[in-house]
Amino acid sequence: MQNNVLILDFGSQYTQLIARRVRELNIYCIIKPYNNPPEDLSSFQAVILSGSPHSVRGEDAPHPDLSQIKGKKPLLGVCYGAQYLAQHFGGEVGQSNTREYGRANLSLVKEGEAFLNGVSVNSQVWMSHSDTIKQLPTGAVRIASTHDVENAGYRIEGEDTYAIQFHPEVYHSTDGKKILENFLVNIAGIAQTWTPDAFVDTTVANLKTKLGDDRVILGLSGGVDSTVAATLLHKAIGENLHCIFVNNGLLRKNEFTDVLKQYEGMGLNVKGVDASARFLKALDGESDPEGKRKIIGKVFVDVFDDESKLVENAKWLGQGTIYPDVIESVSATGGPSATIKSHHNVGGLPDYMQLKVVEPLKALFKDEVRRVGASMGLAPELLGRHPFPGPGLGIRILGDITEEKVTMLQEVDHIFINGLREAGLYDKVWQAGAMLLPVNSVGVMGDERTYEKCVALRAVESTDGMTADWVNLPYEFLQKVSNDIINKVKGVNRVVYDISSKPPATIEWE
Ligand code: XMP
């Protein structure tokens, strides 16, 4: 990787967004906690200091070591970063008289500043702070103000050090990406070479060297990450990649056969394993949500283990882990403690398997995984698929699971999802699905009284599944889908639409 930017994180909710914006400029970057920076900084061509929930005046304020950075490399401080540079290099930060949250407009943009090239007065920026820079640091020149914040941007003379109080990474800062581009490309002189094609070429070459003639096993889930990971590995080692696609009996209607065919069409060395009966037997009588999850996870490991044993001499386990799963995060509630989220797509394998792990997507954000997939020619339908949970319909059938209930929910889900596709709504929704509720209610069909099941439809918009809001689907659409479900799915006489946001509700009902 030729280009490389370091983002030092102080715990801001926006740090990952900075990284995504930098990557969108085709510049590679990594996020590191301010208190655990890389030892060798020589490969970094620029450094960005993130925002933070802390005040620089607080006792527990994060203090980075900038001795090898400030004045030595192009440096950009954002929000907390800007305040830190002011407070510690001869300026002053104090409580602001007016707290600025949300939209603001620039009232001053100093002319002739390469950093603000293409940014105009009145340009909208996004603020989120209660402290303000009362006095600029030594050698600083003010380059931007808003109506309420005089020192909204400054530069330190004789250095490539820049600082802005607003957040360029947030879409509401309309020229934010331009500012990042000015800083990274025009000022730091970084080449924009981090492209999906370049990633594929380097990754495949590296995988070839790393894996040689070794065999790799990979569990495909039908989702974007495992599919893109498999495609990269396949390009590198061909038939030595052994993919396993397990039917846990809780997939969507026809999903096992359709997706398996798709994988075979892509030339992958894939084995479809229909373990539906084994999963349903193990789940028999279990109605507790956590209990069901545990059973599904355990049976998956057992099935995967049995299948892996059939691949002789396998040395590696391929996984579709992506960058947000491995970023070391700074705790937002303070303290220098860094926690690392570890991620096992296959739910943790038995130690005795002793496989080494290979994770070709570990450096990518989800949107980059899709772009890499597209550059390798994967079908847009596959890359645009909604997320689907590992335990599948098992956590959408409330209460105990039977084959009859699975079939019923598969039909309902099929009508809903197909309906979204036909109405051109599928790509506008982040995730959608149906839940089979453990209640019967009274209805009337023809002259008959019915006493049948109720299903809930859920469609949400989200960016990462951490927070979500329900989608305002057109009434006409809901009306048609509801009619279709009640007319076509035997055993269902009532359809409701879930209008809860996350938080406090979750996306899945179990
Ligand atoms: P919740 O229900 O926690 O879901 O709001 C957030 C996102 O995670 C998915 N999800 C899972 N995915 N294994 C998975 O692979 C799981 O056990 C699991 N549980 C929830 C859910 O579909 C949503 O996209």
XYZ file of C-alpha atoms and ligand atoms in Angstrom:
534
model
C 0.000 0.000 0.000
C 1.697 3.247 -1.052
C -0.632 5.756 0.565
C -1.389 5.646 4.238
C -3.038 8.044 6.645
C -3.238 7.621 10.411
C -6.408 8.648 12.226
C -5.880 8.974 15.956
C -9.145 8.274 17.728
C -10.253 10.079 20.866
C -13.556 8.208 21.091
C -15.754 10.274 18.778
C -18.866 8.657 17.356
C -17.716 10.038 13.964
C -14.191 8.547 13.796
C -15.196 5.720 11.471
C -16.887 8.255 9.238
C -13.599 10.153 8.859
C -11.970 6.928 7.726
C -14.745 6.193 5.252
C -14.521 9.666 3.720
C -10.733 9.324 3.385
C -11.175 5.920 1.724
C -13.767 7.410 -0.634
C -10.972 9.658 -1.865
C -9.110 6.445 -2.792
C -6.633 7.004 0.022
C -5.939 4.210 2.494
C -6.087 4.996 6.198
C -6.238 3.236 9.528
C -7.780 4.150 12.869
C -5.747 3.736 16.051
C -6.592 4.705 19.624
C -4.716 7.865 20.687
C -3.180 5.896 23.555
C -2.000 2.982 21.438
C -0.566 4.510 18.262
C 1.644 2.518 15.879
C 5.269 2.417 17.049
C 6.681 3.189 13.633
C 5.080 6.265 12.112
C 7.352 6.417 9.072
C 4.801 4.983 6.622
C 2.128 7.565 7.409
C 1.963 10.546 5.095
C -0.539 12.494 7.179
C -2.287 12.299 10.545
C -5.845 13.283 11.501
C -6.936 13.829 15.117
C -10.585 12.899 15.665
C -13.267 14.475 17.807
C -14.080 13.227 21.313
C -16.851 13.209 23.907
C -14.273 14.709 26.325
C -13.432 18.331 27.043
C -9.743 19.245 26.688
C -10.184 20.984 30.049
C -11.382 17.848 31.799
C -9.215 15.897 34.225
C -9.591 12.713 32.217
C -8.981 14.430 28.856
C -7.083 12.234 26.385
C -3.461 13.345 25.822
C -1.820 12.022 22.662
C 1.937 12.032 22.126
C 2.421 14.296 19.109
C 6.185 14.672 19.425
C 6.843 12.724 16.215
C 3.893 14.248 14.393
C 3.262 17.964 14.902
C 5.438 20.074 12.626
C 6.918 16.889 11.138
C 3.966 15.552 9.127
C 0.822 17.116 7.676
C -1.597 17.188 10.612
C -5.317 17.942 10.770
C -7.196 18.387 14.032
C -10.968 17.958 13.934
C -13.166 19.292 16.765
C -11.463 17.878 19.917
C -8.315 17.565 17.774
C -8.497 21.286 16.943
C -9.107 22.189 20.585
C -6.291 19.962 21.790
C -3.822 21.622 19.403
C -4.978 25.040 20.618
C -4.890 24.230 24.338
C -1.488 22.535 24.308
C 0.427 24.777 21.957
C -0.051 28.228 23.391
C -3.756 28.943 22.915
C -6.792 28.694 25.178
C -10.015 26.709 25.206
C -13.002 27.636 27.326
C -16.681 26.956 27.754
C -18.552 28.588 24.877
C -21.372 31.018 25.576
C -23.579 29.420 22.978
C -23.407 25.663 22.550
C -23.234 24.874 18.869
C -24.856 21.638 17.774
C -25.934 20.864 14.248
C -25.905 23.058 11.197
C -23.933 26.309 11.002
C -22.716 28.409 8.116
C -19.257 29.761 7.440
C -19.099 33.538 7.701
C -15.391 33.849 6.936
C -13.234 31.853 4.574
C -9.738 33.298 4.284
C -8.816 33.860 0.665
C -5.966 32.043 -0.990
C -5.875 29.138 1.515
C -5.152 25.880 -0.324
C -6.858 24.050 2.566
C -10.171 25.801 1.823
C -9.910 25.783 -1.953
C -13.427 25.533 -3.434
C -15.130 26.280 -0.089
C -17.222 29.431 0.016
C -18.716 31.771 2.605
C -22.141 30.479 3.676
C -21.068 26.896 3.070
C -22.875 24.664 5.595
C -20.818 22.886 8.257
C -21.765 20.493 11.080
C -20.884 21.484 14.632
C -21.052 19.410 17.788
C -19.212 20.978 20.725
C -19.705 22.933 23.917
C -16.118 24.175 24.358
C -14.687 26.786 22.072
C -11.209 27.989 21.100
C -10.900 31.382 22.833
C -7.325 31.988 21.781
C -5.426 30.476 18.868
C -2.173 28.605 19.513
C 1.233 30.141 18.873
C 1.891 30.970 15.229
C -1.705 30.302 14.169
C -3.701 32.206 11.563
C -7.488 32.130 11.597
C -8.808 30.813 8.282
C -12.526 30.217 8.945
C -15.324 31.443 11.213
C -19.032 30.836 11.593
C -21.530 33.339 12.974
C -21.122 31.947 16.505
C -17.609 30.555 16.415
C -14.833 32.956 15.553
C -12.045 30.370 15.544
C -13.757 27.708 13.443
C -10.566 26.973 11.476
C -6.890 27.845 11.729
C -3.494 26.982 10.279
C -0.118 27.104 12.015
C 2.433 29.060 10.021
C 5.591 27.284 8.965
C 3.939 23.856 9.472
C 1.406 21.752 7.592
C -0.822 21.844 10.663
C -4.522 22.618 10.178
C -7.459 22.554 12.541
C -11.210 22.856 12.194
C -13.885 23.021 14.846
C -16.564 21.514 12.586
C -16.821 17.933 11.326
C -15.799 17.581 7.652
C -16.632 13.856 7.720
C -20.373 14.387 8.209
C -22.487 14.706 5.068
C -24.150 17.832 6.467
C -20.801 19.610 6.092
C -21.398 20.200 2.418
C -17.777 20.902 1.450
C -16.309 18.520 4.032
C -14.998 16.001 1.535
C -13.441 18.801 -0.514
C -11.614 20.012 2.599
C -10.287 16.503 3.298
C -9.202 16.257 -0.331
C -7.442 19.642 -0.145
C -5.597 18.521 2.964
C -4.640 15.016 1.862
C -4.076 15.463 -1.860
C -3.045 19.103 -2.350
C -1.239 19.759 0.923
C 0.072 16.328 1.958
C 0.587 15.289 -1.692
C -0.886 11.805 -1.231
C -1.601 9.789 -4.398
C -5.198 8.551 -4.793
C -4.291 4.962 -5.562
C -6.469 2.980 -3.119
C -9.009 1.668 -5.623
C -11.045 -1.563 -5.619
C -9.050 -2.868 -8.600
C -5.751 -2.125 -6.897
C -7.023 -3.788 -3.711
C -7.990 -6.933 -5.628
C -4.604 -7.135 -7.380
C -2.545 -6.665 -4.218
C -4.737 -8.892 -2.059
C -4.747 -11.760 -4.544
C -0.962 -11.516 -4.922
C -0.498 -11.469 -1.126
C -2.866 -14.410 -0.634
C -0.947 -16.424 -3.222
C 2.304 -15.857 -1.358
C 0.769 -16.464 2.063
C -1.184 -19.602 1.201
C 0.986 -21.266 -1.433
C -0.477 -24.744 -2.066
C -2.330 -24.875 1.278
C -5.994 -25.747 1.469
C -8.501 -23.281 2.920
C -12.003 -23.983 4.251
C -14.593 -21.233 4.238
C -18.207 -21.208 5.424
C -20.423 -19.347 2.956
C -23.542 -17.718 4.358
C -25.103 -16.254 1.225
C -24.218 -12.777 2.498
C -21.993 -10.177 0.883
C -18.917 -10.515 3.116
C -18.384 -14.265 2.921
C -19.097 -14.246 -0.813
C -16.583 -11.485 -1.584
C -13.994 -13.129 0.705
C -14.505 -16.445 -1.109
C -14.185 -14.796 -4.517
C -10.844 -13.228 -3.571
C -9.535 -16.494 -2.169
C -10.752 -18.369 -5.228
C -8.862 -15.969 -7.486
C -5.736 -16.616 -5.459
C -5.825 -20.383 -4.880
C -8.627 -21.779 -7.100
C -9.737 -25.305 -6.178
C -7.710 -25.275 -2.969
C -10.487 -23.142 -1.529
C -13.167 -25.481 -0.175
C -16.414 -23.652 0.532
C -19.158 -25.085 2.687
C -22.696 -23.740 2.473
C -24.928 -25.121 5.221
C -28.706 -25.261 5.036
C -29.825 -24.892 8.645
C -33.448 -25.244 7.593
C -34.054 -21.652 8.640
C -33.123 -19.943 5.381
C -35.564 -18.067 3.162
C -37.761 -19.866 0.654
C -35.628 -21.537 -2.078
C -32.535 -19.737 -0.739
C -30.408 -22.844 -0.311
C -30.819 -24.092 -3.880
C -30.806 -20.619 -5.503
C -27.693 -19.387 -3.733
C -25.894 -22.696 -4.149
C -26.517 -22.532 -7.901
C -25.255 -18.971 -7.941
C -22.050 -20.022 -6.158
C -21.515 -22.929 -8.536
C -22.081 -20.549 -11.466
C -19.304 -18.376 -10.102
C -16.921 -21.314 -10.376
C -16.474 -21.725 -6.613
C -15.531 -25.136 -5.260
C -18.586 -25.313 -2.996
C -20.359 -28.090 -1.164
C -23.960 -27.595 -0.149
C -24.792 -29.436 3.071
C -28.465 -29.844 3.877
C -28.519 -30.174 7.663
C -32.110 -28.919 8.115
C -33.277 -32.065 9.877
C -30.349 -31.962 12.321
C -31.065 -28.329 13.257
C -34.832 -28.812 13.596
C -34.359 -31.897 15.745
C -31.965 -30.053 18.065
C -34.385 -27.125 18.315
C -37.384 -29.293 19.109
C -39.328 -27.844 22.043
C -36.954 -24.911 22.688
C -38.734 -21.579 22.861
C -36.270 -19.364 24.724
C -34.588 -16.861 22.350
C -31.081 -17.285 23.793
C -31.553 -21.030 24.018
C -32.465 -21.179 20.324
C -29.465 -19.032 19.342
C -27.123 -21.277 21.330
C -28.503 -24.444 19.777
C -28.269 -23.039 16.247
C -24.682 -21.866 16.880
C -23.619 -25.198 18.349
C -25.167 -27.348 15.631
C -23.544 -25.096 13.033
C -20.115 -25.697 14.560
C -20.777 -29.458 14.704
C -21.872 -29.602 11.067
C -18.997 -27.397 9.949
C -16.568 -29.511 11.937
C -17.867 -32.758 10.381
C -17.569 -31.300 6.904
C -14.122 -29.811 7.467
C -12.781 -33.201 8.479
C -13.623 -34.397 4.989
C -11.255 -31.836 3.509
C -7.891 -33.471 3.989
C -4.931 -31.366 4.994
C -6.835 -28.141 5.404
C -4.568 -25.570 7.040
C -6.626 -22.400 7.009
C -10.063 -21.130 7.874
C -11.236 -18.276 5.618
C -13.495 -15.647 7.174
C -15.375 -12.596 5.929
C -14.387 -10.374 8.889
C -14.481 -6.675 7.961
C -12.727 -3.592 9.369
C -15.446 -2.365 11.792
C -15.199 -5.784 13.510
C -11.527 -5.323 14.355
C -11.065 -1.612 15.008
C -9.737 -1.059 18.489
C -12.196 1.336 20.022
C -11.608 4.043 22.585
C -14.236 3.855 25.259
C -16.550 6.838 24.830
C -17.204 6.990 28.543
C -13.614 7.843 29.199
C -10.580 6.118 30.564
C -7.628 5.102 28.453
C -8.803 1.499 28.290
C -9.108 0.198 24.774
C -11.320 -2.737 24.019
C -11.008 -4.966 20.997
C -14.048 -6.570 19.496
C -13.203 -9.925 18.079
C -15.427 -11.527 15.545
C -15.986 -15.090 14.502
C -18.390 -15.492 11.636
C -18.706 -19.199 12.279
C -19.325 -18.784 15.967
C -15.992 -20.040 17.289
C -14.500 -23.318 16.178
C -13.180 -26.079 18.416
C -9.506 -25.536 19.298
C -8.472 -28.982 18.130
C -9.159 -27.982 14.550
C -6.044 -25.832 14.816
C -6.690 -23.912 11.653
C -4.950 -20.626 10.997
C -7.304 -17.817 10.119
C -7.189 -15.871 6.859
C -9.366 -12.759 6.584
C -8.959 -11.015 3.226
C -11.509 -8.257 3.961
C -10.137 -7.258 7.337
C -9.100 -3.798 6.080
C -12.409 -2.912 4.390
C -15.583 -1.111 5.365
C -18.869 -2.640 4.197
C -19.284 -0.178 1.308
C -15.761 -1.028 0.162
C -16.555 -4.756 0.284
C -19.413 -4.065 -2.131
C -17.159 -2.019 -4.428
C -14.497 -4.724 -4.401
C -17.204 -7.301 -5.183
C -18.440 -5.174 -8.077
C -14.937 -4.774 -9.461
C -14.627 -8.586 -9.523
C -17.883 -8.792 -11.482
C -20.225 -10.106 -8.758
C -23.926 -9.680 -9.544
C -25.526 -6.474 -8.214
C -28.415 -8.522 -6.727
C -25.899 -10.447 -4.667
C -24.002 -7.347 -3.539
C -27.196 -5.479 -2.687
C -28.777 -8.247 -0.580
C -30.258 -7.187 2.723
C -28.441 -8.439 5.842
C -29.880 -11.705 7.138
C -29.037 -13.046 10.605
C -27.015 -16.229 11.011
C -29.814 -17.941 13.046
C -32.151 -17.045 10.161
C -35.890 -17.494 10.561
C -35.167 -19.205 13.881
C -35.155 -15.823 15.618
C -38.172 -14.607 13.631
C -40.429 -17.437 14.736
C -41.295 -16.403 18.267
C -41.539 -19.357 20.584
C -40.777 -22.909 19.559
C -39.841 -23.827 16.014
C -41.562 -26.483 13.905
C -41.195 -27.368 10.241
C -44.752 -26.193 9.627
C -44.032 -22.768 11.127
C -40.831 -22.436 9.084
C -42.712 -23.142 5.854
C -45.453 -20.693 6.820
C -42.953 -17.918 7.547
C -40.950 -18.670 4.404
C -44.104 -18.079 2.330
C -44.923 -14.840 4.157
C -41.345 -13.563 3.844
C -41.263 -14.478 0.154
C -44.409 -12.466 -0.586
C -43.097 -9.461 1.378
C -39.576 -9.450 -0.107
C -40.773 -10.117 -3.664
C -43.351 -7.382 -3.204
C -40.591 -4.952 -2.200
C -38.614 -5.905 -5.292
C -41.589 -5.561 -7.631
C -42.491 -2.162 -6.181
C -38.893 -0.941 -6.606
C -38.575 -0.562 -2.829
C -36.060 -3.310 -2.037
C -32.958 -1.163 -2.523
C -34.470 1.717 -0.571
C -34.773 -0.447 2.535
C -31.742 -1.518 4.589
C -33.312 -4.700 5.882
C -36.759 -6.281 5.788
C -38.366 -9.443 7.022
C -41.400 -11.000 8.656
C -41.939 -12.372 12.157
C -44.317 -15.187 13.039
C -45.969 -14.284 16.330
C -47.001 -16.827 18.955
C -50.572 -15.558 19.058
C -53.747 -16.628 17.364
C -56.526 -14.180 16.725
C -60.068 -14.403 15.486
C -60.874 -13.609 11.874
C -63.542 -14.276 9.330
C -62.993 -15.732 5.875
C -66.095 -16.177 3.731
C -68.689 -17.245 6.268
C -66.158 -19.097 8.353
C -64.748 -17.994 11.673
C -60.975 -18.434 11.754
C -58.555 -18.578 14.678
C -55.131 -18.275 13.120
C -51.640 -16.818 13.321
C -50.571 -13.195 13.143
C -47.411 -12.044 11.319
C -45.529 -8.782 11.766
C -43.693 -7.158 8.881
C -40.580 -5.116 9.616
C -38.619 -2.840 7.257
C -35.882 -0.573 8.574
C -33.445 2.014 7.378
C -30.007 2.021 8.964
C -26.336 2.357 8.110
C -24.813 -0.312 10.297
C -27.631 -2.026 12.184
C -26.582 -0.346 15.446
C -29.431 2.144 15.230
C -32.396 1.892 12.901
C -35.727 3.444 12.106
C -38.820 1.891 10.596
C -39.481 2.698 6.958
C -42.547 4.667 5.983
C -43.710 2.168 3.325
C -46.622 3.358 1.136
C -50.062 2.305 2.469
C -51.013 0.920 -0.963
C -47.982 -1.339 -0.848
C -48.744 -2.580 2.668
C -52.366 -3.114 1.688
C -51.409 -5.290 -1.295
C -48.821 -7.322 0.615
C -51.215 -7.877 3.508
C -53.958 -9.092 1.130
C -51.557 -11.407 -0.667
C -50.300 -12.907 2.578
C -53.720 -13.525 4.075
C -55.109 -14.932 0.802
C -52.149 -17.136 -0.033
C -50.614 -18.330 3.223
C -52.752 -20.896 4.954
C -52.835 -20.392 8.719
C -52.340 -16.606 8.726
C -55.333 -14.296 9.133
C -53.734 -11.082 10.392
C -50.782 -8.877 9.331
C -49.339 -5.988 11.343
C -46.521 -3.553 10.543
C -43.800 -2.875 13.116
C -43.293 0.873 13.682
C -40.622 0.711 16.396
C -37.208 2.307 16.109
C -33.934 0.857 17.426
C -33.305 1.795 20.177
C -35.381 0.948 22.140
C -36.587 -1.988 20.010
C -34.094 -4.221 18.170
C -34.352 -5.092 14.489
C -34.952 -8.782 15.095
C -37.711 -9.692 17.534
C -35.584 -12.276 19.334
P -30.706 -6.489 16.273
O -31.846 -7.445 16.309
O -29.687 -6.725 17.327
O -29.946 -6.771 14.886
O -31.160 -5.053 16.208
C -28.959 -5.953 14.306
C -28.486 -6.594 13.014
O -27.790 -7.812 13.302
C -28.448 -8.914 12.682
N -28.381 -10.029 13.635
C -27.550 -11.083 13.508
N -26.680 -11.400 12.542
N -26.114 -13.388 13.696
C -25.969 -12.566 12.628
O -25.192 -12.898 11.723
C -26.960 -13.119 14.718
O -27.072 -13.885 15.672
C -27.729 -11.905 14.608
N -28.663 -11.330 15.401
C -29.050 -10.171 14.787
C -29.847 -8.436 12.400
O -30.446 -9.155 11.329
C -29.611 -6.981 12.070
O -29.149 -6.824 10.744
